[in-house]
Coordinates of C-alpha atoms and ligand atoms in Angstrom, one line a residue:
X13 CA 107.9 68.8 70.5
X14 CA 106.5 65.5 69.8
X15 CA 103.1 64.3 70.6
X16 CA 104.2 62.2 73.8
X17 CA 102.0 62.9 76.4
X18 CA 100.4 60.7 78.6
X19 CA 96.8 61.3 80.2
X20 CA 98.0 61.5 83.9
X21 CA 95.5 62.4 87.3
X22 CA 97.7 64.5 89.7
X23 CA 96.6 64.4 93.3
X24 CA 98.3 68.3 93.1
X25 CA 97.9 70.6 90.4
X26 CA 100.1 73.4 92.0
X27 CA 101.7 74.1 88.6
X28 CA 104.0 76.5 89.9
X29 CA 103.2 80.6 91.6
X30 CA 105.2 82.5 93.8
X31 CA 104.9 81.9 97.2
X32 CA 103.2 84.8 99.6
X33 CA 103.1 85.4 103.0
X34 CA 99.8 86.9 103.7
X35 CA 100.1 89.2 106.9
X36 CA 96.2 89.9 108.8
X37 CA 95.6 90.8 112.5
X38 CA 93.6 88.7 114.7
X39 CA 91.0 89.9 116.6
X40 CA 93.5 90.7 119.6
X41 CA 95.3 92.9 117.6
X42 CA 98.3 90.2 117.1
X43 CA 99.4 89.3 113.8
X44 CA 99.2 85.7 111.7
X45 CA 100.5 84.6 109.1
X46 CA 99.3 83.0 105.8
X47 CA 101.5 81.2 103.4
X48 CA 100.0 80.8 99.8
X49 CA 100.8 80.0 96.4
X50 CA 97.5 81.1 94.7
X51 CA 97.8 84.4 94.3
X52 CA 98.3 86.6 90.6
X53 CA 98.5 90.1 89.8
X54 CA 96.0 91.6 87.9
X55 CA 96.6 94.9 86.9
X56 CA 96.6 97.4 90.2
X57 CA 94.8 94.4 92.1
X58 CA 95.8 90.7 93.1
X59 CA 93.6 88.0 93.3
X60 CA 93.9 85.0 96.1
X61 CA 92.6 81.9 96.1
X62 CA 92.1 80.8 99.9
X63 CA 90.6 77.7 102.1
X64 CA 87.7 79.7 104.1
X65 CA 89.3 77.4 106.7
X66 CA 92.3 79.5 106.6
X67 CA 92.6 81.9 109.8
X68 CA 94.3 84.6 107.1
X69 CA 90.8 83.9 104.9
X70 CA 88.5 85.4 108.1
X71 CA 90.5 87.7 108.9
X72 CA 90.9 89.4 106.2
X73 CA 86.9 89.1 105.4
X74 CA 86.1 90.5 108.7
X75 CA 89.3 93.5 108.8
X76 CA 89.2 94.2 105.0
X77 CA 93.1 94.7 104.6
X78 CA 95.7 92.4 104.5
X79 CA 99.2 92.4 103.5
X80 CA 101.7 90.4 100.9
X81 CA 105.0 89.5 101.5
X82 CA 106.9 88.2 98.5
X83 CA 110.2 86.2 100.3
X84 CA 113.3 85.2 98.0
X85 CA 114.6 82.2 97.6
X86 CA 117.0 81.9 100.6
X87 CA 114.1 82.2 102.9
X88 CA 112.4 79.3 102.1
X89 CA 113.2 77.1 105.3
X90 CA 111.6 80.0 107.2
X91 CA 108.5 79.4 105.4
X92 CA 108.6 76.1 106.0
X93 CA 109.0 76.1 109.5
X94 CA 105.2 77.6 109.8
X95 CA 103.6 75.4 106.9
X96 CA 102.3 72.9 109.5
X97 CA 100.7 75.5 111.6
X98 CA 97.8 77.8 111.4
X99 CA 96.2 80.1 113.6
X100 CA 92.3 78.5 114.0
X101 CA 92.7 77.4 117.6
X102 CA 91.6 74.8 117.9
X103 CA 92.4 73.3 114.5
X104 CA 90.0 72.4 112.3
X105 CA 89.6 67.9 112.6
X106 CA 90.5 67.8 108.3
X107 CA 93.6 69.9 109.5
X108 CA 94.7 68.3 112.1
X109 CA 94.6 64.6 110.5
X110 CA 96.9 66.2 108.2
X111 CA 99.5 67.0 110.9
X112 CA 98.5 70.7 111.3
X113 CA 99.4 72.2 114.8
X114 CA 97.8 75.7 116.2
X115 CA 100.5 78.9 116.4
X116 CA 99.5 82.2 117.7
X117 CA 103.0 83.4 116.8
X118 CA 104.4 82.1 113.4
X119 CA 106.5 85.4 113.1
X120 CA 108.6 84.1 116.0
X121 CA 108.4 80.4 114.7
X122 CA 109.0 81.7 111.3
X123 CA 111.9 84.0 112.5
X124 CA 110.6 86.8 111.0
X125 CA 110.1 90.3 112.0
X126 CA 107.2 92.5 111.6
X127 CA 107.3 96.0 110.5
X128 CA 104.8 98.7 110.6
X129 CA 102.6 99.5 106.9
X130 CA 102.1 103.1 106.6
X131 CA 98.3 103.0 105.1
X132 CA 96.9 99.7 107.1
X133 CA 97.3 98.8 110.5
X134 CA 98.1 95.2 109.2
X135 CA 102.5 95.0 109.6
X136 CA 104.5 93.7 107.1
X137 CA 107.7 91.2 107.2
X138 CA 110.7 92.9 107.0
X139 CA 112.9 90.3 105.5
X140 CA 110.7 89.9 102.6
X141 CA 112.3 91.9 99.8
X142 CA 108.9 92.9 98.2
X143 CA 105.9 93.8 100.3
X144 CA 102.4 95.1 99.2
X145 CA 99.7 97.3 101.3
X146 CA 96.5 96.0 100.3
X147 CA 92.9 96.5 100.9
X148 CA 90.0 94.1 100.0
X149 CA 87.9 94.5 96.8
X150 CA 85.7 91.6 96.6
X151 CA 85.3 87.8 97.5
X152 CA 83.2 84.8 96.1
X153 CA 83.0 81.1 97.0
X154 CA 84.6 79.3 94.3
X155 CA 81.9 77.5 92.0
X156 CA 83.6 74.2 93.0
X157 CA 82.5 72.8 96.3
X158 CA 84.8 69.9 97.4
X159 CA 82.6 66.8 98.4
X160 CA 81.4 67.0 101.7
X161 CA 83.9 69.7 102.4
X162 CA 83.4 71.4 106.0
X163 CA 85.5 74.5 103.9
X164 CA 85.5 76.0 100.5
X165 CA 88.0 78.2 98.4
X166 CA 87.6 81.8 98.5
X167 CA 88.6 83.9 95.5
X168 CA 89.4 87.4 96.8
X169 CA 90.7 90.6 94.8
X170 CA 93.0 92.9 96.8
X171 CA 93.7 96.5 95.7
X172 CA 97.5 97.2 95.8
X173 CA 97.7 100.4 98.1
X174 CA 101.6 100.9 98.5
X175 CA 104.6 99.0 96.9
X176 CA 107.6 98.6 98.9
X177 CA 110.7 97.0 97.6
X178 CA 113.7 96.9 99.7
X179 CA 116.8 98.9 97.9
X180 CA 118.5 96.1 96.5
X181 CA 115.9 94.8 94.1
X182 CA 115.1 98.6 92.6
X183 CA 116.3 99.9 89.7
X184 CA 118.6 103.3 91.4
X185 CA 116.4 106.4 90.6
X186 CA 113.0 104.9 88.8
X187 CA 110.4 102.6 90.2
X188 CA 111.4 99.5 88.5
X189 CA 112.4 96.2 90.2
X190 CA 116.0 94.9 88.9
X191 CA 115.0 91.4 87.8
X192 CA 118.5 90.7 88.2
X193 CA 118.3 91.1 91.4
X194 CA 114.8 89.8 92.5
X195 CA 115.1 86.1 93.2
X196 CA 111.5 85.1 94.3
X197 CA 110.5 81.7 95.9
X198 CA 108.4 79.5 94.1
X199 CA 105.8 76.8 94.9
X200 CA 105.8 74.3 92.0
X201 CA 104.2 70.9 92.7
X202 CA 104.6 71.1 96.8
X203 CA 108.2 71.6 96.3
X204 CA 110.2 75.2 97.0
X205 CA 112.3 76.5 93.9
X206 CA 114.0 79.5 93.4
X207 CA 117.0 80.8 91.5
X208 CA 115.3 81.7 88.1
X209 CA 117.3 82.2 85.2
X210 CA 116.6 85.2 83.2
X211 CA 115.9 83.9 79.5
X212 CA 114.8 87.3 77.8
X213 CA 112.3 89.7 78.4
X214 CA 108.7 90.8 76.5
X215 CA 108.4 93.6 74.2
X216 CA 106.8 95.6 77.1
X217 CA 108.7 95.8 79.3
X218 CA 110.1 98.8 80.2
X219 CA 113.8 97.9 82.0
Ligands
FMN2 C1 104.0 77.3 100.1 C2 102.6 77.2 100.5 C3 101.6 77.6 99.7 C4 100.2 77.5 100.1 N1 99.3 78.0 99.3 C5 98.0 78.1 99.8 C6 97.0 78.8 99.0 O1 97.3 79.4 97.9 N2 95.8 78.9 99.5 C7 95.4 78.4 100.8 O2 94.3 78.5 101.2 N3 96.4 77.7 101.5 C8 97.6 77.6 101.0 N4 98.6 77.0 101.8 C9 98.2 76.3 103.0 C10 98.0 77.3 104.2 O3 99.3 78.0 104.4 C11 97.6 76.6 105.5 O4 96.3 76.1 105.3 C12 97.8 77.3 106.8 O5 97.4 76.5 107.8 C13 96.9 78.6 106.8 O6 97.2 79.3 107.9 P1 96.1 80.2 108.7 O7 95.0 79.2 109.1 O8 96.8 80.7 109.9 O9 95.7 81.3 107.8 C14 99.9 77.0 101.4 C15 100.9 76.5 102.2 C16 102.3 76.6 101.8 C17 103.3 76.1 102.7

C-alpha cells in the first residue's frame, strides 16, 4: 500500500469486536442486560472491558457469574432498542446528559427471551445463536483513569463454563461452529455490521 496516511484524533477508537450481550441478575433476582463490544477470547477465558458505571459491571463483581450472548446480524435493531438504557436507577448525571434512560426490563424492550443456564443461575437469551456460561476469574481498574471521571473501566476475565450453540451454526456430529453459517454482529466505529464474507481460513483451523 502506499504510505498515505494521515495523523488523525478519533473521538472513538471502537475499531471493530463483536457485539455481546452480557446477561447478570440484579439483586431482586431479575435479570439485566449489558451490551458490549470490548470483549476477546483468550483461550478457555474471555476478557471484558466495562464502565464500573455499568449496572452488568456490579453485578457481576458482586454475583461472580455472568453470561454472553453472541446475536447475529439480523438482530441488531433489538440491540439497539436497549442501547440508550441501563439498569443503575437512577442514572448516573454523565449518563443521563447523554440521553441514557433507566430499564428494569431490557429483555422485554429488547424483545428477547430469557432461557435458563444449566451451571449458573444467570439465564441466557434465547435468540442469540451462541451463548456462553461464564464465571468470574479476576478484575482490575484499568491503568487509565479518565479525567475527573466519577467511573473507570474494568478489565475482567471470565472462565467459559459451558458453550451452547444453537443447531444451525454447528458442524452435524463434532463441536465445531459452521462459519458458514455463523453471521455475528459487529460493532465497528458506533455503527452495526454484519454479513462477513469468508476470505480463507488459518492453517489451524480444524473445519
Ligand atoms: C453495541 C454496544 C457496545 C458497547 N460496548 C460497551 C463495552 O464494551 N463496555 C462498556 O462498558 N459499555 C459498552 N456499551 C455501553 C453500555 O451498553 C451502556 O453503558 C449501558 O447503559 C450499560 O447497561 P447497564 O448499566 O444496564 O449494565 C456498549 C453499547 C453498545 C450499544
Amino acid at each position: 500500500m502506499l504510505p498515505d496516511h494521515q495523523s488523525i484524533a478519533p473521538s472513538v477508537l471502537y475499531f471493530g469486536t463483536p457485539v455481546v450481550l452480557m446477561v447478570t441478575r440484579n439483586r431482586d433476582g431479575t435479570a439485566n442486560i449489558t451490551p458490549m463490544s470490548s470483549a476477546w477470547a483468550l483461550g478457555s477465558c474471555v476478557v471484558l472491558g466495562l464502565s464500573s458505571a455499568a449496572q452488568g459491571a456490579v453485578n457481576l463483581l458482586r454475583d461472580g457469574e455472568c453470561t454472553l450472548n453472541f446475536p447475529s446480524a439480523g438482530l441488531w435493531a433489538n440491540v439497539e432498542r436497549i442501547a440508550h438504557t441501563t439498569g443503575v436507577n437512577p442514572v448516573p448525571s454523565h449518563k443521563a446528559e447523554m440521553g441514557f434512560v433507566h430499564e428494569s426490563d431490557k429483555f422485554a424492550l429488547g424483545g428477547f427471551a430469557d432461557q435458563p443456564s444449566e451451571l449458573v443461575l444467570t439465564p441466557r437469551i434465547a435468540q442469540c445463536p451462541l451463548q456462553f456460561e461464564t464465571r468470574l476469574l479476576t478484575s482490575h481498574s484499568s491503568a487509565k483513569q479518565r479525567h475527573g471521571a466519577s467511573s473507570t473501566h474494568l478489565i475482567m476475565e471470565v472462565d467459559i463454563l459451558r458453550v451452547h450453540a444453537h443447531r444451525n451454526i454447528v458442524v452435524p456430529g463434532t463441536n465445531h461452529i459452521d462459519t458458514a453459517q455463523w453471521n455475528p454482529l459487529f460493532y465497528v466505529f458506533r455503527h452495526y455490521f454484519g454479513d462477513s464474507v469468508d476470505l480463507g481460513k488459518t492453517f489451524r483451523a480444524e473445519h
